[in-house]
Amino acid sequence: MTSIGIVGAGVAGLHLGLQLRAADVPVTLYTDSGPDELASGRLTNTVTHHHPTLERERVLGVHHWDAAEYGYGSHHHVVGRRLLNGRALGGPDPLVFRGDLTDASSAIDHRIYLPRLLADFAERGGRCEVRGVGAGDLESLGERHDLLVVASGRGALAGLFPLRPERSPYDRPQRRLSVALWHGVEPAEPKGVTLSIAPGVGELLELPMYSFSGHVTALLFEIMPGGGLEALWNLRYDDDPRAYERAGLAALAEHFPRTFERVDPASFAVTRPQDVLQGALIPHMRADYACLGNGTYALAAGDVHCVVDPMMGQGANSASYSAWAVGEAILEELGGGGLGFDELFCRRAARRRAEVVEATADWTNLMLGPPPPHLLALLEAMSQHQGLADEFTHNFGHPDRQWAVLATPRRTARYLAAHGLDMADLLA
Amino acid sequence: MTSIGIVGAGVAGLHLGLQLRAADVPVTLYTDSGPDELASGRLTNTVTHHHPTLERERVLGVHHWDAAEYGYGSHHHVVGRRLLNGRALGGPDPLVFRGDLTDASSAIDHRIYLPRLLADFAERGGRCEVRGVGAGDLESLGERHDLLVVASGRGALAGLFPLRPERSPYDRPQRRLSVALWHGVEPAEPKGVTLSIAPGVGELLELPMYSFSGHVTALLFEIMPGGGLEALWNLRYDDDPRAYERAGLAALAEHFPRTFERVDPASFAVTRPQDVLQGALIPHMRADYACLGNGTYALAAGDVHCVVDPMMGQGANSASYSAWAVGEAILEELGGGGLGFDELFCRRAARRRAEVVEATADWTNLMLGPPPPHLLALLEAMSQHQGLADEFTHNFGHPDRQWAVLATPRRTARYLAAHGLDMADLLA
């Protein structure tokens, strides 16, 4: 009987494991952290789940946090002027506009979310082994299973999958990341994410999140090296929590006034010491699969396959999408007799997810770099046309559609023209 | 308004052109041979159209030759012994078995077929320009259209698309091809294709075909260099028609007795002098697309993208499939606003068809080489189990499913095991 091994119990590993269990496929999940360890640990991320990801949860019967209650329906955009080369769009004030989601998104702390799904997985007959898996262990795991899905971005496992240089444009982090959960920030109205761009300084993602302290606010500072947020980066929360909090407040006051105006300085504080994460990453992409020494294939999913900057909130969604595509390919192969989980199979699974995963990386990387004119034109256009702002917001759940608009200046120009707008006018 | 240019009026170009016209997309077809020239010209091929290709014709409303009347429903297999390295399967007699198609296939002479579809195309508002198109003309054509689909394998156009070495395993033709339409061969019973393998000598594809002389028999000799069919190869029909016919008869008598026994030597003759084609090709695959100097993209379809040996009768079917996938991608892009027929689009179109086109090439190349044991095992199994023979026959219309069974010995072993057969026993 076909058996699938999954290394990693993040959103990719769990969504895949649950999808396969729903079809009664034997699955063993290997994770280095058990549920208690995960729940009591440090903040892992502040990623939100967009509608397509929530829909997969609904199909799996693991949407335990009704998005109508826990989620939100809007993106508030604040785009500072003089974004690039002195190119100023319109007047001196920032562009401020809102886009509404067609369906709610929702951000549940993964330290709550993942243990609950791990319990669902076990209840549904999934096996889970809590153990560290190093590169040297993969071969012996490969002997137990017909296919290994490696869905753990950590440590040496990634080395199994060669870097794809043509999709790994950076040799250093593009931002330094400082994220924490906070009390004392009044939610935006209507409830939603606030995405603020401070040119030359960095970005702030403010997210309504549900965590151990209830409904809190995640503030993800994306810090440009050499910009005005360096002071925040230079403080380690653990060294001096109060100094970190003061620096956070000062950063909001100086660079992100639209969030600052909703802060109550008296109660503004990190929720718990473990609710802080500071670090950096280099966006990159790796090969989809590798053959282990004994002939078993290992398929990469999630961060081990593609690491994106968190700025566009895509990581967990891309991981879930990617894992789901792999799951569909597995079920299809089993439906056709399960003749082989070999290179032919891996190529098929890889093709199935390629467009969306690549678009996620391409779009995020575009937003990370100095904004090209066609992106500025789209931002300006969205500030004038609600329909465009809503579509851009909706497409946070559809990065392929986002990228279809932004991949080239010509695409953006045509998109704007189809809405009666002239790109040159918008940039004038 | 978006306009598509198609270079080449073979089955790929015409199916795509008709598909786009059915959606009212402006299309211009460029062809170096007008319908009269094509109709009066030399035999182009003897390819059959399998059910999925006929289904596309039905969708397009161009299935003018009812497969129930013009087509056939069976494959007769004759596999000589001592296929490889002295490995003999069973007794001294050839393996003889029959597979029945689920739905009829049909072979209409393309000199009748293509002009009729070209007329359909023109009637439906498609533009056609009869002119030679060289590599130097593509750029100016690219200025007239949003996308060029190059569906002409002839001449210098292929050079635009770099060879893919990893999918082009040969540096010389694997067979010499000598094909003609004949009178004097009684059809097999039930009506069908006869595929005969004469180890070390070559293969014969005998097809019931409809041509200018009515229902005739196409005999495609696949001649292995240095084998017993060299005499036939060394004769040019045009030099001495009677000698060629005598050599054809002798080849049947010596190497293909199952066809020979249905020949009436008195009436055995090539139907018309122009109904003969002798040549050779090197199977290969080229890049899916290229960017012209002015920024317009050119997508390859059909032979210019992938050339397979005619042995498995896949060429026209692969070309139609490939072109149809491109058409679907074009219509999808137009439905999404038609933002760009650029590299992003070309990659999507390429992914859509990759699995089937690659499987077609891989399967055909497997059949061209010395048969590996797992292929011998499947042949033996088919001679014993009607269900397997029927599935193999049906899968001439689904090369991806064929390849899913034959891609590796392990896949074939599992496939046989699922039917209660042991590969080792079959090879014993």
PDB file of N, CA and C in Angstrom, chain A residues 146 167 333 338-342 344-345 347-348 351 354-355 358 362 403-405 407-408 410-411 414-415, chain B residues 146 167 333 338-342 344-345 347-348 351 354-355 358 362 403-405 407-408 410-411 414-415:
ATOM      1  N   ASP A 146       6.749   5.640  -0.158  1.00  0.00           N
ATOM      2  CA  ASP A 146       6.825   5.678  -1.618  1.00  0.00           C
ATOM      3  C   ASP A 146       7.245   7.048  -2.126  1.00  0.00           C
ATOM      4  N   ARG A 167      16.024  32.129 -10.405  1.00  0.00           N
ATOM      5  CA  ARG A 167      14.900  32.588  -9.583  1.00  0.00           C
ATOM      6  C   ARG A 167      15.359  32.951  -8.169  1.00  0.00           C
ATOM      7  N   GLU A 333      -2.385  10.330  -9.220  1.00  0.00           N
ATOM      8  CA  GLU A 333      -1.500   9.193  -9.516  1.00  0.00           C
ATOM      9  C   GLU A 333      -2.078   7.921  -8.890  1.00  0.00           C
ATOM     10  N   GLY A 338      -1.403   4.388  -9.288  1.00  0.00           N
ATOM     11  CA  GLY A 338      -0.232   4.625  -8.435  1.00  0.00           C
ATOM     12  C   GLY A 338       1.008   3.925  -8.953  1.00  0.00           C
ATOM     13  N   LEU A 339       1.257   4.052 -10.261  1.00  0.00           N
ATOM     14  CA  LEU A 339       2.362   3.303 -10.855  1.00  0.00           C
ATOM     15  C   LEU A 339       3.720   3.791 -10.396  1.00  0.00           C
ATOM     16  N   GLY A 340       3.816   5.064 -10.036  1.00  0.00           N
ATOM     17  CA  GLY A 340       5.142   5.491  -9.625  1.00  0.00           C
ATOM     18  C   GLY A 340       5.178   6.895  -9.092  1.00  0.00           C
ATOM     19  N   PHE A 341       5.895   7.067  -7.972  1.00  0.00           N
ATOM     20  CA  PHE A 341       6.163   8.401  -7.459  1.00  0.00           C
ATOM     21  C   PHE A 341       7.619   8.702  -7.784  1.00  0.00           C
ATOM     22  N   ASP A 342       7.850   8.874  -9.071  1.00  0.00           N
ATOM     23  CA  ASP A 342       9.197   8.987  -9.606  1.00  0.00           C
ATOM     24  C   ASP A 342       9.375  10.344 -10.276  1.00  0.00           C
ATOM     25  N   LEU A 344       8.857  11.306 -13.321  1.00  0.00           N
ATOM     26  CA  LEU A 344       7.712  11.678 -14.154  1.00  0.00           C
ATOM     27  C   LEU A 344       6.608  12.285 -13.296  1.00  0.00           C
ATOM     28  N   PHE A 345       6.344  11.633 -12.156  1.00  0.00           N
ATOM     29  CA  PHE A 345       5.348  12.158 -11.224  1.00  0.00           C
ATOM     30  C   PHE A 345       5.770  13.530 -10.687  1.00  0.00           C
ATOM     31  N   ARG A 347       7.737  15.768 -11.892  1.00  0.00           N
ATOM     32  CA  ARG A 347       7.640  16.822 -12.905  1.00  0.00           C
ATOM     33  C   ARG A 347       6.199  17.293 -13.062  1.00  0.00           C
ATOM     34  N   ARG A 348       5.274  16.332 -13.017  1.00  0.00           N
ATOM     35  CA  ARG A 348       3.863  16.700 -13.164  1.00  0.00           C
ATOM     36  C   ARG A 348       3.415  17.568 -11.987  1.00  0.00           C
ATOM     37  N   ARG A 351       4.872  21.065 -12.310  1.00  0.00           N
ATOM     38  CA  ARG A 351       4.213  21.909 -13.314  1.00  0.00           C
ATOM     39  C   ARG A 351       2.878  22.435 -12.814  1.00  0.00           C
ATOM     40  N   ALA A 354       3.634  25.439 -10.606  1.00  0.00           N
ATOM     41  CA  ALA A 354       4.711  26.367 -10.968  1.00  0.00           C
ATOM     42  C   ALA A 354       4.210  27.795 -11.160  1.00  0.00           C
ATOM     43  N   GLU A 355       3.121  27.953 -11.895  1.00  0.00           N
ATOM     44  CA  GLU A 355       2.746  29.317 -12.257  1.00  0.00           C
ATOM     45  C   GLU A 355       2.428  30.159 -11.019  1.00  0.00           C
ATOM     46  N   GLU A 358       5.680  30.666  -8.779  1.00  0.00           N
ATOM     47  CA  GLU A 358       6.601  31.616  -9.410  1.00  0.00           C
ATOM     48  C   GLU A 358       6.042  33.030  -9.387  1.00  0.00           C
ATOM     49  N   ASP A 362       7.767  36.309  -7.919  1.00  0.00           N
ATOM     50  CA  ASP A 362       8.045  37.437  -8.815  1.00  0.00           C
ATOM     51  C   ASP A 362       7.360  38.712  -8.326  1.00  0.00           C
ATOM     52  N   TRP A 403       0.319  39.022 -10.707  1.00  0.00           N
ATOM     53  CA  TRP A 403       1.514  39.087 -11.544  1.00  0.00           C
ATOM     54  C   TRP A 403       1.155  39.278 -13.017  1.00  0.00           C
ATOM     55  N   ALA A 404       0.014  38.755 -13.407  1.00  0.00           N
ATOM     56  CA  ALA A 404      -0.426  38.940 -14.795  1.00  0.00           C
ATOM     57  C   ALA A 404      -0.610  40.425 -15.107  1.00  0.00           C
ATOM     58  N   VAL A 405      -0.913  41.216 -14.100  1.00  0.00           N
ATOM     59  CA  VAL A 405      -1.065  42.660 -14.304  1.00  0.00           C
ATOM     60  C   VAL A 405       0.280  43.384 -14.205  1.00  0.00           C
ATOM     61  N   ALA A 407       3.581  41.988 -14.408  1.00  0.00           N
ATOM     62  CA  ALA A 407       4.808  41.339 -14.899  1.00  0.00           C
ATOM     63  C   ALA A 407       5.629  42.244 -15.807  1.00  0.00           C
ATOM     64  N   THR A 408       4.967  43.061 -16.610  1.00  0.00           N
ATOM     65  CA  THR A 408       5.687  43.963 -17.516  1.00  0.00           C
ATOM     66  C   THR A 408       4.947  45.312 -17.558  1.00  0.00           C
ATOM     67  N   ARG A 410       4.068  46.840 -20.138  1.00  0.00           N
ATOM     68  CA  ARG A 410       3.040  46.737 -21.164  1.00  0.00           C
ATOM     69  C   ARG A 410       1.752  46.120 -20.614  1.00  0.00           C
ATOM     70  N   ARG A 411       1.901  45.078 -19.783  1.00  0.00           N
ATOM     71  CA  ARG A 411       0.713  44.476 -19.177  1.00  0.00           C
ATOM     72  C   ARG A 411      -0.029  45.490 -18.307  1.00  0.00           C
ATOM     73  N   ARG A 414      -1.831  48.042 -20.418  1.00  0.00           N
ATOM     74  CA  ARG A 414      -3.064  47.501 -21.030  1.00  0.00           C
ATOM     75  C   ARG A 414      -4.171  47.326 -20.002  1.00  0.00           C
ATOM     76  N   TYR A 415      -3.776  46.873 -18.824  1.00  0.00           N
ATOM     77  CA  TYR A 415      -4.754  46.699 -17.745  1.00  0.00           C
ATOM     78  C   TYR A 415      -5.396  48.040 -17.410  1.00  0.00           C
TER      79      TYR A 415
ATOM     80  N   ASP B 146      -0.130  40.256 -32.494  1.00  0.00           N
ATOM     81  CA  ASP B 146       0.228  40.262 -31.067  1.00  0.00           C
ATOM     82  C   ASP B 146       1.015  39.017 -30.688  1.00  0.00           C
ATOM     83  N   ARG B 167      16.326  16.547 -24.786  1.00  0.00           N
ATOM     84  CA  ARG B 167      15.196  15.848 -25.396  1.00  0.00           C
ATOM     85  C   ARG B 167      15.453  15.556 -26.873  1.00  0.00           C
ATOM     86  N   GLU B 333      -6.180  33.882 -22.000  1.00  0.00           N
ATOM     87  CA  GLU B 333      -5.525  35.184 -21.843  1.00  0.00           C
ATOM     88  C   GLU B 333      -6.459  36.299 -22.312  1.00  0.00           C
ATOM     89  N   GLY B 338      -6.509  39.915 -21.985  1.00  0.00           N
ATOM     90  CA  GLY B 338      -5.497  39.904 -23.056  1.00  0.00           C
ATOM     91  C   GLY B 338      -4.341  40.841 -22.783  1.00  0.00           C
ATOM     92  N   LEU B 339      -3.830  40.812 -21.550  1.00  0.00           N
ATOM     93  CA  LEU B 339      -2.816  41.795 -21.162  1.00  0.00           C
ATOM     94  C   LEU B 339      -1.496  41.581 -21.880  1.00  0.00           C
ATOM     95  N   GLY B 340      -1.207  40.365 -22.264  1.00  0.00           N
ATOM     96  CA  GLY B 340       0.080  40.220 -22.913  1.00  0.00           C
ATOM     97  C   GLY B 340       0.315  38.840 -23.479  1.00  0.00           C
ATOM     98  N   PHE B 341       0.825  38.812 -24.717  1.00  0.00           N
ATOM     99  CA  PHE B 341       1.272  37.557 -25.305  1.00  0.00           C
ATOM    100  C   PHE B 341       2.793  37.577 -25.268  1.00  0.00           C
ATOM    101  N   ASP B 342       3.285  37.490 -24.055  1.00  0.00           N
ATOM    102  CA  ASP B 342       4.698  37.678 -23.782  1.00  0.00           C
ATOM    103  C   ASP B 342       5.286  36.411 -23.177  1.00  0.00           C
ATOM    104  N   LEU B 344       5.565  35.419 -20.112  1.00  0.00           N
ATOM    105  CA  LEU B 344       4.702  34.827 -19.087  1.00  0.00           C
ATOM    106  C   LEU B 344       3.613  33.969 -19.740  1.00  0.00           C
ATOM    107  N   PHE B 345       3.013  34.525 -20.787  1.00  0.00           N
ATOM    108  CA  PHE B 345       2.005  33.781 -21.519  1.00  0.00           C
ATOM    109  C   PHE B 345       2.596  32.522 -22.168  1.00  0.00           C
ATOM    110  N   ARG B 347       5.178  30.796 -21.394  1.00  0.00           N
ATOM    111  CA  ARG B 347       5.508  29.765 -20.394  1.00  0.00           C
ATOM    112  C   ARG B 347       4.261  28.994 -19.992  1.00  0.00           C
ATOM    113  N   ARG B 348       3.154  29.725 -19.829  1.00  0.00           N
ATOM    114  CA  ARG B 348       1.904  29.062 -19.432  1.00  0.00           C
ATOM    115  C   ARG B 348       1.435  28.106 -20.523  1.00  0.00           C
ATOM    116  N   ARG B 351       3.641  25.010 -20.556  1.00  0.00           N
ATOM    117  CA  ARG B 351       3.370  24.070 -19.457  1.00  0.00           C
ATOM    118  C   ARG B 351       2.117  23.258 -19.702  1.00  0.00           C
ATOM    119  N   ALA B 354       3.065  20.441 -22.103  1.00  0.00           N
ATOM    120  CA  ALA B 354       4.370  19.786 -21.956  1.00  0.00           C
ATOM    121  C   ALA B 354       4.234  18.286 -21.698  1.00  0.00           C
ATOM    122  N   GLU B 355       3.358  17.899 -20.780  1.00  0.00           N
ATOM    123  CA  GLU B 355       3.350  16.497 -20.382  1.00  0.00           C
ATOM    124  C   GLU B 355       3.000  15.585 -21.555  1.00  0.00           C
ATOM    125  N   GLU B 358       5.812  15.751 -24.383  1.00  0.00           N
ATOM    126  CA  GLU B 358       7.020  15.036 -23.953  1.00  0.00           C
ATOM    127  C   GLU B 358       6.774  13.528 -23.906  1.00  0.00           C
ATOM    128  N   ASP B 362       8.860  10.673 -25.753  1.00  0.00           N
ATOM    129  CA  ASP B 362       9.536   9.650 -24.949  1.00  0.00           C
ATOM    130  C   ASP B 362       9.056   8.247 -25.323  1.00  0.00           C
ATOM    131  N   TRP B 403       2.831   6.476 -21.693  1.00  0.00           N
ATOM    132  CA  TRP B 403       4.146   6.681 -21.102  1.00  0.00           C
ATOM    133  C   TRP B 403       4.116   6.437 -19.588  1.00  0.00           C
ATOM    134  N   ALA B 404       2.976   6.716 -18.969  1.00  0.00           N
ATOM    135  CA  ALA B 404       2.857   6.463 -17.519  1.00  0.00           C
ATOM    136  C   ALA B 404       3.059   4.979 -17.211  1.00  0.00           C
ATOM    137  N   VAL B 405       2.753   4.134 -18.160  1.00  0.00           N
ATOM    138  CA  VAL B 405       2.944   2.691 -17.974  1.00  0.00           C
ATOM    139  C   VAL B 405       4.366   2.263 -18.349  1.00  0.00           C
ATOM    140  N   ALA B 407       7.276   4.353 -18.706  1.00  0.00           N
ATOM    141  CA  ALA B 407       8.406   5.260 -18.445  1.00  0.00           C
ATOM    142  C   ALA B 407       9.560   4.569 -17.732  1.00  0.00           C
ATOM    143  N   THR B 408       9.249   3.641 -16.840  1.00  0.00           N
ATOM    144  CA  THR B 408      10.299   2.923 -16.108  1.00  0.00           C
ATOM    145  C   THR B 408       9.892   1.455 -15.963  1.00  0.00           C
ATOM    146  N   ARG B 410       9.846  -0.192 -13.317  1.00  0.00           N
ATOM    147  CA  ARG B 410       9.023  -0.289 -12.115  1.00  0.00           C
ATOM    148  C   ARG B 410       7.557   0.018 -12.395  1.00  0.00           C
ATOM    149  N   ARG B 411       7.326   1.049 -13.226  1.00  0.00           N
ATOM    150  CA  ARG B 411       5.945   1.372 -13.568  1.00  0.00           C
ATOM    151  C   ARG B 411       5.291   0.216 -14.320  1.00  0.00           C
ATOM    152  N   ARG B 414       4.501  -2.625 -11.947  1.00  0.00           N
ATOM    153  CA  ARG B 414       3.327  -2.357 -11.107  1.00  0.00           C
ATOM    154  C   ARG B 414       2.034  -2.432 -11.905  1.00  0.00           C
ATOM    155  N   TYR B 415       2.109  -1.939 -13.132  1.00  0.00           N
ATOM    156  CA  TYR B 415       0.934  -1.985 -14.002  1.00  0.00           C
ATOM    157  C   TYR B 415       0.538  -3.438 -14.261  1.00  0.00           C
TER     158      TYR B 415
END
